[in-house]
PDB file of C-alpha atoms and ligand atoms in Angstrom:
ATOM      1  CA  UNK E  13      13.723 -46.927  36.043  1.00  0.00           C
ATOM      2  CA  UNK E  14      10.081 -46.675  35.547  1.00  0.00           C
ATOM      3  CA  UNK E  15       9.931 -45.724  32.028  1.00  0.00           C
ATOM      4  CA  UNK E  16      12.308 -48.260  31.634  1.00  0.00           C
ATOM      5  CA  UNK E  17      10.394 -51.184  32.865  1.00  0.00           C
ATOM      6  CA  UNK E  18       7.185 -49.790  31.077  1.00  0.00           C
ATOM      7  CA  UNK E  19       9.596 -49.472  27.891  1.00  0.00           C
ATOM      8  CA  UNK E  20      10.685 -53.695  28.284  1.00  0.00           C
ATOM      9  CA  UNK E  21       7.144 -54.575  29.045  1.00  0.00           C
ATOM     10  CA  UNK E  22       5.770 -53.132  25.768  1.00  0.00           C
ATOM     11  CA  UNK E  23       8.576 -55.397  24.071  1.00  0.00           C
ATOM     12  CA  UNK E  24       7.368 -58.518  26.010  1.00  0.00           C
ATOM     13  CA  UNK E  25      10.823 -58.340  27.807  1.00  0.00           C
ATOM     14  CA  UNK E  26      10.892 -60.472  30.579  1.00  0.00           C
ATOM     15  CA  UNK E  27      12.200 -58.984  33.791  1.00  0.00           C
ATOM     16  CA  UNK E  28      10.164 -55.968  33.673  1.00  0.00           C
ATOM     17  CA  UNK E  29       9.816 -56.179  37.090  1.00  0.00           C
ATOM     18  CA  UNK E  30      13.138 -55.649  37.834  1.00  0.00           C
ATOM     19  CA  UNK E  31      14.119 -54.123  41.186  1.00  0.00           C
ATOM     20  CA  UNK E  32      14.377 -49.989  40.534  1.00  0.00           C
ATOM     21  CA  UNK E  33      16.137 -49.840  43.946  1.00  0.00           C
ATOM     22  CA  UNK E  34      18.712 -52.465  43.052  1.00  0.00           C
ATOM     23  CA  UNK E  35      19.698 -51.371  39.556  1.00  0.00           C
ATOM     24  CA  UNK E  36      20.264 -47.698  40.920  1.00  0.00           C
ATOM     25  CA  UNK E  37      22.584 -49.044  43.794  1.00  0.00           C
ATOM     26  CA  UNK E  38      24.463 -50.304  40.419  1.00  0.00           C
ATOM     27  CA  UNK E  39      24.563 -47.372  38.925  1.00  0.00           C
ATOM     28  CA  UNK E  40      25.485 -45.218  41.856  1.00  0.00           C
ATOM     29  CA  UNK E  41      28.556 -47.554  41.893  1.00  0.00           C
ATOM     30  CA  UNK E  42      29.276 -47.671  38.484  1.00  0.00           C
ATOM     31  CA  UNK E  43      29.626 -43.985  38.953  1.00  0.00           C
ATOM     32  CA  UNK E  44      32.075 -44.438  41.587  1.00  0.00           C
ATOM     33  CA  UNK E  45      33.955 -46.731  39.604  1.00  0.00           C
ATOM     34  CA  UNK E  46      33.915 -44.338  36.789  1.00  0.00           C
ATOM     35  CA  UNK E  47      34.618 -41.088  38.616  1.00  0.00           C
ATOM     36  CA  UNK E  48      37.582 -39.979  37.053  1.00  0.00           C
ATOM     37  CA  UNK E  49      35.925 -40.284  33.787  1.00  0.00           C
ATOM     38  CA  UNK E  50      32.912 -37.093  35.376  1.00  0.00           C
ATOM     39  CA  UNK E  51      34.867 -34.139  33.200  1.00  0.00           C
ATOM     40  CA  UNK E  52      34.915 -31.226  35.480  1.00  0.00           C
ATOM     41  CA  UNK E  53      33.117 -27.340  34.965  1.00  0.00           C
ATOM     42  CA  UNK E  54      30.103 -25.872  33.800  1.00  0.00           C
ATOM     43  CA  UNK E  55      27.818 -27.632  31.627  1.00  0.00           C
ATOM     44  CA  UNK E  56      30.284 -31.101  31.600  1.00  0.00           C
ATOM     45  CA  UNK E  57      28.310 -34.171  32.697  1.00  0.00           C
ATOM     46  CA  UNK E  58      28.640 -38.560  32.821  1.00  0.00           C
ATOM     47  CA  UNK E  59      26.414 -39.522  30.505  1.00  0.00           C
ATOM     48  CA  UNK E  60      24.073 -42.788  32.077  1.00  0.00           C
ATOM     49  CA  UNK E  61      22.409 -44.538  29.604  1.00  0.00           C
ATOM     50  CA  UNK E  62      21.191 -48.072  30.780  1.00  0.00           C
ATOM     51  CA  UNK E  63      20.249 -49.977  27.673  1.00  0.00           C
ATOM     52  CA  UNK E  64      18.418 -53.214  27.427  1.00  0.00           C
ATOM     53  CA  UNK E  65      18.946 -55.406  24.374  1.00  0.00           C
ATOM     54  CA  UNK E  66      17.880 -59.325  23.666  1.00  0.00           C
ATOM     55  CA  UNK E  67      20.139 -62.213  23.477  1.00  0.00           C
ATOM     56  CA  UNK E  68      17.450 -64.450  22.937  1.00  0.00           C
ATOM     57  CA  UNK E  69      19.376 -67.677  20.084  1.00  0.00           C
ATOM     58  CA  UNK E  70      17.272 -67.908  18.120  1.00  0.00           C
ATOM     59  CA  UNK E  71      16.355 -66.693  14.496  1.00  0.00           C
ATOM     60  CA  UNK E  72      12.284 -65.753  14.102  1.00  0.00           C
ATOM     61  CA  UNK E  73       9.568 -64.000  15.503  1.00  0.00           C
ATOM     62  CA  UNK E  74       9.519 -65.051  18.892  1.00  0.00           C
ATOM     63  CA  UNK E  75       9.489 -62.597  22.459  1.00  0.00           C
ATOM     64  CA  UNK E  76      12.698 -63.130  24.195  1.00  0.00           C
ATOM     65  CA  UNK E  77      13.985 -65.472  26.593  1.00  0.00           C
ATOM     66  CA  UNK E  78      17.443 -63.228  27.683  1.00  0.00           C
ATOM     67  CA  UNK E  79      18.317 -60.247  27.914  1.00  0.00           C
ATOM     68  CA  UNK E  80      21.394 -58.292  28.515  1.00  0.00           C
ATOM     69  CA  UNK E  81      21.082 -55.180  30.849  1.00  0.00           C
ATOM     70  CA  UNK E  82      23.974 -52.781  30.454  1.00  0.00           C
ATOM     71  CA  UNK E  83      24.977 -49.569  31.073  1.00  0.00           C
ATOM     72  CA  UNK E  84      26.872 -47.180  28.817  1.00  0.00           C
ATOM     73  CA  UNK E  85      28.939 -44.072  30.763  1.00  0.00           C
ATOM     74  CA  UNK E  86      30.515 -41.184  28.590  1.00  0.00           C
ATOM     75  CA  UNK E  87      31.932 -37.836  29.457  1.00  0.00           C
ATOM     76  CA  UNK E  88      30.317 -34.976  27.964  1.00  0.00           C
ATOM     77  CA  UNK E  89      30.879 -31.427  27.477  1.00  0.00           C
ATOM     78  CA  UNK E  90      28.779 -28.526  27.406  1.00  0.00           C
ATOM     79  CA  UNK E  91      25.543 -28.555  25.102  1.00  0.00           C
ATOM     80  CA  UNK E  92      25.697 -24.798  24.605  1.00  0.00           C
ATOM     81  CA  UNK E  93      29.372 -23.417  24.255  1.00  0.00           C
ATOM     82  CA  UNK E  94      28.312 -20.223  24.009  1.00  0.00           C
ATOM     83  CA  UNK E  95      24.426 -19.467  25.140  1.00  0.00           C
ATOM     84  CA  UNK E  96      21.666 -20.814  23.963  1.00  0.00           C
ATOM     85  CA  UNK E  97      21.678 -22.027  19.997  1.00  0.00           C
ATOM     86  CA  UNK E  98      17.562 -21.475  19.308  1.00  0.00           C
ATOM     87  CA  UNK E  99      16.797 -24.196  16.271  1.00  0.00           C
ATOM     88  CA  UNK E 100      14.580 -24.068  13.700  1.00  0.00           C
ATOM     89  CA  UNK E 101      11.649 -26.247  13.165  1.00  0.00           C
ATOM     90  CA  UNK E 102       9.602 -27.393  10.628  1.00  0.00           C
ATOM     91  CA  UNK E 103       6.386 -28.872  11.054  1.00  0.00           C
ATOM     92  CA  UNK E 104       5.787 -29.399   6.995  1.00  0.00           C
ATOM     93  CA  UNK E 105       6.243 -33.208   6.281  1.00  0.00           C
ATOM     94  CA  UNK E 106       4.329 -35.789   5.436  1.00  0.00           C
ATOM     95  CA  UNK E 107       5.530 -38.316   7.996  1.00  0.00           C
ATOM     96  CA  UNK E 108       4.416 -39.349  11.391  1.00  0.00           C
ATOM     97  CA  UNK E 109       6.940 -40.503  14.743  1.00  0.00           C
ATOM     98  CA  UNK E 110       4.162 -41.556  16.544  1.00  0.00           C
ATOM     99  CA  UNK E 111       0.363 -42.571  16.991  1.00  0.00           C
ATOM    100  CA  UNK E 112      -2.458 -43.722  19.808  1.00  0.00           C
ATOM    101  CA  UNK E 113      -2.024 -47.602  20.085  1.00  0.00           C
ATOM    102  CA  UNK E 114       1.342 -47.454  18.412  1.00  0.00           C
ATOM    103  CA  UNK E 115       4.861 -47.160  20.496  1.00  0.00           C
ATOM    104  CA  UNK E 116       5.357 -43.376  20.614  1.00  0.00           C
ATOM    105  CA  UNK E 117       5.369 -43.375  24.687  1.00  0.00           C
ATOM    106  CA  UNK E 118       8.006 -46.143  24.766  1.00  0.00           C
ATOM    107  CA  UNK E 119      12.431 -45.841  24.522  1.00  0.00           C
ATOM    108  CA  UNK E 120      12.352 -48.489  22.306  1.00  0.00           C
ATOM    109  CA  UNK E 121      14.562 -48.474  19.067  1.00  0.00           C
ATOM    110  CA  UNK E 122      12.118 -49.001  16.371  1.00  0.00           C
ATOM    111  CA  UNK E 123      10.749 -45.475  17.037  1.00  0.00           C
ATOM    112  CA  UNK E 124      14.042 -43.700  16.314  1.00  0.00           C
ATOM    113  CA  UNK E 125      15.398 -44.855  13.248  1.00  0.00           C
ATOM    114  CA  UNK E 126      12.677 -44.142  10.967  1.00  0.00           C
ATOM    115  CA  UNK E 127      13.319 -40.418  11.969  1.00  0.00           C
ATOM    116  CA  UNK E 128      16.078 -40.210  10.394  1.00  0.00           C
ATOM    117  CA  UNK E 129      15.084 -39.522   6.946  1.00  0.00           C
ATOM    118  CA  UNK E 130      12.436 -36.842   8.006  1.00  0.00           C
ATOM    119  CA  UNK E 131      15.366 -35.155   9.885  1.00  0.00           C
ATOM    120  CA  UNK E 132      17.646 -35.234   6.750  1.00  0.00           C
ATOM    121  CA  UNK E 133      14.480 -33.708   4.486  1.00  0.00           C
ATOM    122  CA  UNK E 134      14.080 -30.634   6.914  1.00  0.00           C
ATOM    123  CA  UNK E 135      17.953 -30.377   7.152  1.00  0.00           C
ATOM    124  CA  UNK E 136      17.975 -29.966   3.151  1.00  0.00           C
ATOM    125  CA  UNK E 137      15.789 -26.940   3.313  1.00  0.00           C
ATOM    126  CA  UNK E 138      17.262 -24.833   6.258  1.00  0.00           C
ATOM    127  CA  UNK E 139      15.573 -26.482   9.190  1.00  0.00           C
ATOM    128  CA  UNK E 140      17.362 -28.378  12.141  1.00  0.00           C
ATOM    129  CA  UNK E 141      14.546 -30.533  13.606  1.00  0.00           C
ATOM    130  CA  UNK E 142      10.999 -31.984  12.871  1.00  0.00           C
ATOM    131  CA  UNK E 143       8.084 -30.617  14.711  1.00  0.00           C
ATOM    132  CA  UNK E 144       5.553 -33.709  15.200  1.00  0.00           C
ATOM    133  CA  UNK E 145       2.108 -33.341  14.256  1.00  0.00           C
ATOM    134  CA  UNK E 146      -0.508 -35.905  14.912  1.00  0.00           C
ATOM    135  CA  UNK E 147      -4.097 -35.979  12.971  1.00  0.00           C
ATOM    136  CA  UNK E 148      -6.456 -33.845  11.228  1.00  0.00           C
ATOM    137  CA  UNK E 149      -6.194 -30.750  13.393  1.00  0.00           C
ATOM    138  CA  UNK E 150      -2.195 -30.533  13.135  1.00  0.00           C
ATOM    139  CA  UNK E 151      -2.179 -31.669  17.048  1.00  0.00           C
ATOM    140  CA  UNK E 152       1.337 -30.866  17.930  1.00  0.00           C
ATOM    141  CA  UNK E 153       2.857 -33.659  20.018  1.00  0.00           C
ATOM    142  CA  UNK E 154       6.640 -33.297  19.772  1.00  0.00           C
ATOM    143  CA  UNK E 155      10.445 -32.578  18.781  1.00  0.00           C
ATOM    144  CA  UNK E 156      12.866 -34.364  17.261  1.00  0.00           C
ATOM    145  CA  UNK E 157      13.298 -36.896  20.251  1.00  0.00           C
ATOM    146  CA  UNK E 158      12.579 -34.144  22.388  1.00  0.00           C
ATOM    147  CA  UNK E 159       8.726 -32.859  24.314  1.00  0.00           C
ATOM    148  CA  UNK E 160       7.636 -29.288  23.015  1.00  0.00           C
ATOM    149  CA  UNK E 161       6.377 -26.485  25.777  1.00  0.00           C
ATOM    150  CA  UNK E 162       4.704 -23.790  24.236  1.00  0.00           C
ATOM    151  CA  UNK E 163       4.519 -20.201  26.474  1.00  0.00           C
ATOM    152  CA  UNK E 164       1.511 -18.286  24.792  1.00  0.00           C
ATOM    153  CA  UNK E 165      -1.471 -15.953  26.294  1.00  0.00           C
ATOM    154  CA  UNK E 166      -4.463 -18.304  26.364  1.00  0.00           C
ATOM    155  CA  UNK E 167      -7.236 -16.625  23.749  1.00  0.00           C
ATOM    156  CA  UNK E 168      -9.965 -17.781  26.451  1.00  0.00           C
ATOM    157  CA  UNK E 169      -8.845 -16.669  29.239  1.00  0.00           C
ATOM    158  CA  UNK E 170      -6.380 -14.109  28.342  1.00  0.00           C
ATOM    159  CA  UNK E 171      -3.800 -15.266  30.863  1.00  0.00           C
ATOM    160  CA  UNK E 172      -0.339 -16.467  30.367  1.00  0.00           C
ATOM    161  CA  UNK E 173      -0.199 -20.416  30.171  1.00  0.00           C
ATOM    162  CA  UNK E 174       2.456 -23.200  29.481  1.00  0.00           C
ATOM    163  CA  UNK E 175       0.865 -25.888  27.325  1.00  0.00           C
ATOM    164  CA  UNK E 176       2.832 -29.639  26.769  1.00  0.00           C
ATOM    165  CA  UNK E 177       1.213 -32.442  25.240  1.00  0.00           C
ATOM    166  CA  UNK E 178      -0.518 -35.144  27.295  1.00  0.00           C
ATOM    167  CA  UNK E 179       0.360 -38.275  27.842  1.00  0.00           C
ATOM    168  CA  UNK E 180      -3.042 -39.603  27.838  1.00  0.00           C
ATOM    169  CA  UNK E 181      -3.230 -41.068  24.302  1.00  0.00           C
ATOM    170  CA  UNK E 182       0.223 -42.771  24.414  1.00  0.00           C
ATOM    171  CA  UNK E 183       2.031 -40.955  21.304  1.00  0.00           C
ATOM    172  CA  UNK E 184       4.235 -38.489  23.852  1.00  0.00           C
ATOM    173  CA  UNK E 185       7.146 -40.211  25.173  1.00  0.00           C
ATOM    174  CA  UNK E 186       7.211 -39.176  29.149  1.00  0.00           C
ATOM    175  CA  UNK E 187       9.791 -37.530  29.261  1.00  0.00           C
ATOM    176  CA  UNK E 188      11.573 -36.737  32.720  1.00  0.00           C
ATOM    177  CA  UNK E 189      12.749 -33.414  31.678  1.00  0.00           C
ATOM    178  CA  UNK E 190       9.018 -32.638  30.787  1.00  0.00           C
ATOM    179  CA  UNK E 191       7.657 -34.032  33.989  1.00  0.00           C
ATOM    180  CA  UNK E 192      10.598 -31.841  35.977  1.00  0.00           C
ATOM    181  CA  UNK E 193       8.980 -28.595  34.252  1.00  0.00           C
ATOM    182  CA  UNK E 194       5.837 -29.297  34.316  1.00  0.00           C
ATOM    183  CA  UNK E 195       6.203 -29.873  38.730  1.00  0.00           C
ATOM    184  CA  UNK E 196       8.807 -26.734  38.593  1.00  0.00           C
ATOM    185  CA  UNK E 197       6.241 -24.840  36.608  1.00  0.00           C
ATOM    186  CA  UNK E 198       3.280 -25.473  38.638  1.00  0.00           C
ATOM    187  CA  UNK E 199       4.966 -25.183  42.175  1.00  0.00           C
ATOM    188  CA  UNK E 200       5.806 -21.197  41.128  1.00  0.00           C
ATOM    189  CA  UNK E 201       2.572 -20.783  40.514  1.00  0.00           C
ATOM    190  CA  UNK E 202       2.572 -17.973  38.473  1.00  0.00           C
ATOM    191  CA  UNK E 203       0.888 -19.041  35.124  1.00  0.00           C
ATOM    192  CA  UNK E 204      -1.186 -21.812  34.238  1.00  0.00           C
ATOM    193  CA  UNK E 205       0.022 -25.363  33.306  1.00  0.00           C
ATOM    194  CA  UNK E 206      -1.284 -27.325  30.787  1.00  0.00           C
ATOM    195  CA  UNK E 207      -1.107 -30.744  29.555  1.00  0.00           C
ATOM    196  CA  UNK E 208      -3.197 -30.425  26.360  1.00  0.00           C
ATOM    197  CA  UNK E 209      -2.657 -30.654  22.363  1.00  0.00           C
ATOM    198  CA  UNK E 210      -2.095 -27.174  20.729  1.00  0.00           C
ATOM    199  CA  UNK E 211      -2.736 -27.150  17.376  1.00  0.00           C
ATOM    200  CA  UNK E 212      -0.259 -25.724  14.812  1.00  0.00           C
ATOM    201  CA  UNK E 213      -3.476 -23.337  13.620  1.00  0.00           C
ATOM    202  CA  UNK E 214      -3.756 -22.097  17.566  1.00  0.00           C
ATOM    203  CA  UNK E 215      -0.069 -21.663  17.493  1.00  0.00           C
ATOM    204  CA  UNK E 216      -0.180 -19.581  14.243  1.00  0.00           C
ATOM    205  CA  UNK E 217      -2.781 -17.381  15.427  1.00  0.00           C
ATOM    206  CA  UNK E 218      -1.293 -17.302  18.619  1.00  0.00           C
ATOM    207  CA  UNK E 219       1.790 -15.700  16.545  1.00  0.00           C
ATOM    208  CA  UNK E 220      -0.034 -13.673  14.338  1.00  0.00           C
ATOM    209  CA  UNK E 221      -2.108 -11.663  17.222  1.00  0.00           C
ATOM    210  CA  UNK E 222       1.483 -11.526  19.394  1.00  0.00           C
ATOM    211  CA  UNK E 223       0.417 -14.114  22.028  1.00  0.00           C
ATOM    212  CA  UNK E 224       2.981 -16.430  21.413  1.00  0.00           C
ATOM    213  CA  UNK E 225       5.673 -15.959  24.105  1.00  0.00           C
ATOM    214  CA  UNK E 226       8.217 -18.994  24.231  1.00  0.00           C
ATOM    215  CA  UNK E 227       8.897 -22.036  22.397  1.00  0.00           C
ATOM    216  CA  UNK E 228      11.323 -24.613  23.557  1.00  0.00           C
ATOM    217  CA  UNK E 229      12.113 -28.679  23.568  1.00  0.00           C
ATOM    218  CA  UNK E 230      12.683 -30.006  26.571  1.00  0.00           C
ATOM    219  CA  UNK E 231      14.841 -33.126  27.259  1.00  0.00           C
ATOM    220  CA  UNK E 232      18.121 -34.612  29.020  1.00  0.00           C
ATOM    221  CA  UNK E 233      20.860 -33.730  26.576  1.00  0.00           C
ATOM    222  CA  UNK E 234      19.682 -30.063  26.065  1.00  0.00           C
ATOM    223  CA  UNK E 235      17.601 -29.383  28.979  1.00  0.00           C
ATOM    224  CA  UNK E 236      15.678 -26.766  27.554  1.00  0.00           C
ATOM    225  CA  UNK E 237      16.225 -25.844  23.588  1.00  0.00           C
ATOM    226  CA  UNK E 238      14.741 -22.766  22.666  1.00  0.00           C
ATOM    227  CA  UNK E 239      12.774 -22.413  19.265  1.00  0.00           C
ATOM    228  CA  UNK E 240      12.938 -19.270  16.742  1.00  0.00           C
ATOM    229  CA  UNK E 241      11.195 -20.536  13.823  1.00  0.00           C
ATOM    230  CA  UNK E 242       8.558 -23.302  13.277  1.00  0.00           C
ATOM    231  CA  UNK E 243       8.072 -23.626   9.331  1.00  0.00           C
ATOM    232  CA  UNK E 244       3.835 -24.689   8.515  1.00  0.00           C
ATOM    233  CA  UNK E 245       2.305 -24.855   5.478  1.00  0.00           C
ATOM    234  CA  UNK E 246       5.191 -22.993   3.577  1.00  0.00           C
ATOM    235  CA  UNK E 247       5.501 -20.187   5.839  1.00  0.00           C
ATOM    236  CA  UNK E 248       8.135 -19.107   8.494  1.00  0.00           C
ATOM    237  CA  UNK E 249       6.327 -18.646  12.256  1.00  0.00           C
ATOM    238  CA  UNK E 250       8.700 -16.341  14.079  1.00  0.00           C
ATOM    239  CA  UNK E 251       8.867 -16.750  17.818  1.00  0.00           C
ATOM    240  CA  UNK E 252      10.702 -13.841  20.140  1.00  0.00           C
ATOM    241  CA  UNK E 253      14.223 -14.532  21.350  1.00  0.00           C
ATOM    242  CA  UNK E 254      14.839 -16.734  24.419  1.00  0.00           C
ATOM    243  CA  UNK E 255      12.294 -15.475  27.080  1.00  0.00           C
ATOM    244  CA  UNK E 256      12.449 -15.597  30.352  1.00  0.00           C
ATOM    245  CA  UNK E 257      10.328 -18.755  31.181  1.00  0.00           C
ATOM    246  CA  UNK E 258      12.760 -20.873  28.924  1.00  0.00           C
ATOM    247  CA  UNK E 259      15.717 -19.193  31.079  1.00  0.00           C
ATOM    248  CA  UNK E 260      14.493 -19.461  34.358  1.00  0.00           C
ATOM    249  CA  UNK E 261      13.637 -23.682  33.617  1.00  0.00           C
ATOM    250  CA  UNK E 262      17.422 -23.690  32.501  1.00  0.00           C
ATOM    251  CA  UNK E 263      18.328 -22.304  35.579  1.00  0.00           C
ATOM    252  CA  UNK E 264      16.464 -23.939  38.122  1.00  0.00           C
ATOM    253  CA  UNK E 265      17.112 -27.546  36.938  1.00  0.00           C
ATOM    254  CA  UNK E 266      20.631 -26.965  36.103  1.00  0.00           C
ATOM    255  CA  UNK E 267      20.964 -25.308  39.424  1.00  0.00           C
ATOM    256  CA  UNK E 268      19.470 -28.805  41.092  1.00  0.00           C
ATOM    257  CA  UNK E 269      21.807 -30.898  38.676  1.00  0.00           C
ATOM    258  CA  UNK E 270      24.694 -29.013  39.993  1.00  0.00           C
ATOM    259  CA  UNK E 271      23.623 -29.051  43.331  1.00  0.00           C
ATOM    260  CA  UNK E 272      23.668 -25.545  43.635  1.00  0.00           C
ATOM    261  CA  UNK E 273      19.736 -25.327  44.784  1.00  0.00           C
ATOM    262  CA  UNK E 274      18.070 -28.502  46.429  1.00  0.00           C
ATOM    263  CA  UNK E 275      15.374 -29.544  44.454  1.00  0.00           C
ATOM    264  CA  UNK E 276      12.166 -31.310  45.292  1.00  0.00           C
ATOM    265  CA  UNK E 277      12.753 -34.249  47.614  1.00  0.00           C
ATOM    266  CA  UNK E 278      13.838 -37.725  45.920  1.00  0.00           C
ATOM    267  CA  UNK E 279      15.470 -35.628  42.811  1.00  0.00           C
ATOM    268  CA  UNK E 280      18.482 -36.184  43.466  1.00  0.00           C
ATOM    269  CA  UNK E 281      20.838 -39.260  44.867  1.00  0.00           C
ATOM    270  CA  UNK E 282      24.095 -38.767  46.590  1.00  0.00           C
ATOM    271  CA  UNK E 283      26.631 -41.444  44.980  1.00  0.00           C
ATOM    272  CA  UNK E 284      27.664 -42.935  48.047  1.00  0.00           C
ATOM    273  CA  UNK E 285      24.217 -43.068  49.521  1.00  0.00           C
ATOM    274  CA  UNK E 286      23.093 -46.283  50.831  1.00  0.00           C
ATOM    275  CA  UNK E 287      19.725 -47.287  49.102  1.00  0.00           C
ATOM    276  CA  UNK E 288      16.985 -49.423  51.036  1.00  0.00           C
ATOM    277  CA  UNK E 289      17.040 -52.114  48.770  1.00  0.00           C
ATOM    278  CA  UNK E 290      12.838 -52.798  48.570  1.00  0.00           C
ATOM    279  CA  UNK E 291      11.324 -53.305  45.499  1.00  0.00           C
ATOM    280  CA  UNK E 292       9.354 -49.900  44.530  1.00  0.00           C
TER     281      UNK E 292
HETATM  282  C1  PLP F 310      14.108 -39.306  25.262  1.00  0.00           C
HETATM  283  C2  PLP F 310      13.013 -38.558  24.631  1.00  0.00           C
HETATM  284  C3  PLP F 310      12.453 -37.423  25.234  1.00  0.00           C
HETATM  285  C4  PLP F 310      13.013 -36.773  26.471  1.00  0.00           C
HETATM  286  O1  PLP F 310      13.017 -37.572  27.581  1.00  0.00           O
HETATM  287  P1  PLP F 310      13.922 -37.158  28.843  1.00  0.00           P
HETATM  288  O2  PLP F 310      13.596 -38.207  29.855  1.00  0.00           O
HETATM  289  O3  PLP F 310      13.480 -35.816  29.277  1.00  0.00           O
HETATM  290  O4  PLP F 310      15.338 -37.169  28.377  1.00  0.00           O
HETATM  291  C5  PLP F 310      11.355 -36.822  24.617  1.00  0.00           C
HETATM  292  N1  PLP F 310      10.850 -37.298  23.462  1.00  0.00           N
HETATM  293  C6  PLP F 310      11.380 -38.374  22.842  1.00  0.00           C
HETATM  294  C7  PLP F 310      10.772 -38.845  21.579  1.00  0.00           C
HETATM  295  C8  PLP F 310      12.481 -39.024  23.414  1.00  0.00           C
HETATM  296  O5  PLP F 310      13.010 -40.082  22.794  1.00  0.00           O
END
């Protein structure tokens, strides 16, 4: 609801400020409406997807005056049908999803659709999804439409640590997946967490000297996607097999989703519950 309302207010929407509290009461009964639509088993989910779009009449340049608030429901089945499908990346193109200043940390439209040609490009040459760079140093920022973890031992301090992207510069969308592992990750307890830009030279020396553990994209369709391959400057990075960081994420949070573990309080909403209705 959050990234939402941040989302409408970098259009100029008005109604930002809508209630959270009142528009998930909605969508808990939406659900309920919808329930025999939630396909049952393993790895089926509802799809939620509230969507905000402007009805504003009126042809020109202007910020809108209306808006239409919806939200679309569809079954869906399991993302892996057989175990996890690691993808291949490639980080060699010329084109950039997002930069500082720009919209890269919003769900708006605009940033999607010009991915679709750099996502056709890699697909012509083996390669299943764009790794983002950003600036001179190859900063690594994200995905496809999805946030990149990186697992590695840390050349400094020689420990194990889990590096993401920060969202300090306003290029990474926040990403609630992300936000889930980096809290999972740093309640364990057992390897550093880090929210800082890996280069794609760190991550290729990384490789080379066998300190690169685990790649994976992280966000709601897949949950976690492992990596095998990142393609960078013509050449093929290897990355191990799906370790066990990338499996134990997978099954923690789809454990929660399933409710077969509890989860961090405020994680979760029972359907039926009745919410306070005060404006967060
Ligand atoms: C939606 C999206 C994500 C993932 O966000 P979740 O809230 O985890 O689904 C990450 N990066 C981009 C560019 C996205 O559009």
């Amino acid at each position: 609801m959050e990234r939402l309302s941040n989302s409408m207010a970098r259009l100029q929407m008005p109604g930002a400020d809508f209630n959270r509290n009142e528009l998930i009461q909605c969508l808990s009964e939406l659900v309920q409406l919808d329930e025999k639509w939630i396909p049952q088993g393993e790895g089926y989910s509802l799809y939620i997807r509230p969507t905000v779009i402007a009805t504003h009449k009126f042809l020109g340049l202007a910020a809108p005056d209306s808006l239409l608030l919806y939200v679309i429901t569809s079954p869906v089945g399991p993302y892996y049908k057989s175990g996890f499908n690691p993808i291949r990346l490639t980080a060699d193109t010329s084109y950039v999803r997002a930069w500082p200043g720009g919209t890269g940390d919003s769900k708006v439209g605009g940033n999607y659709a010009p991915t679709m040609k750099p996502a056709a490009d890699a697909a012509k040459h083996g390669y299943s999804q764009v790794l983002w760079l950003f600036g001179e140093n190859d900063e690594i920022t994200e995905v496809g439409a999805m946030n990149v973890f990186f697992y590695l031992i840390n050349k400094e301090t020689g420990k194990p640590e889990l590096v993401t992207a920060p969202l300090t510069r306003g290029d990474i969308l926040p990403g609630v997946t992300r936000q889930s592992i980096l809290d999972l990750c740093r309640s364990w307890g057992d390897f550093d967490v880090s929210e800082r830009f890996a280069t794609m030279p760190e991550i290729r020396e990384a490789a080379n000297d066998n300190r690169l553990l685990e790649v994976f994209g992280a966000g709601t369709a897949a949950v976690v996607s492992p990596v095998s391959c990142i393609q960078y400057k013509g050449k093929d990075i290897d990355i191990p097999a799906v370790g066990e960081v990338t499996q134990r994420v997978w099954d923690e949070i789809t454990g929660i989703q399933y409710g077969k573990t509890e989860g961090p309080p405020g994680w979760s909403i029972p359907v039926d519950a009745k919410i306070v209705n005060k404006q967060s």
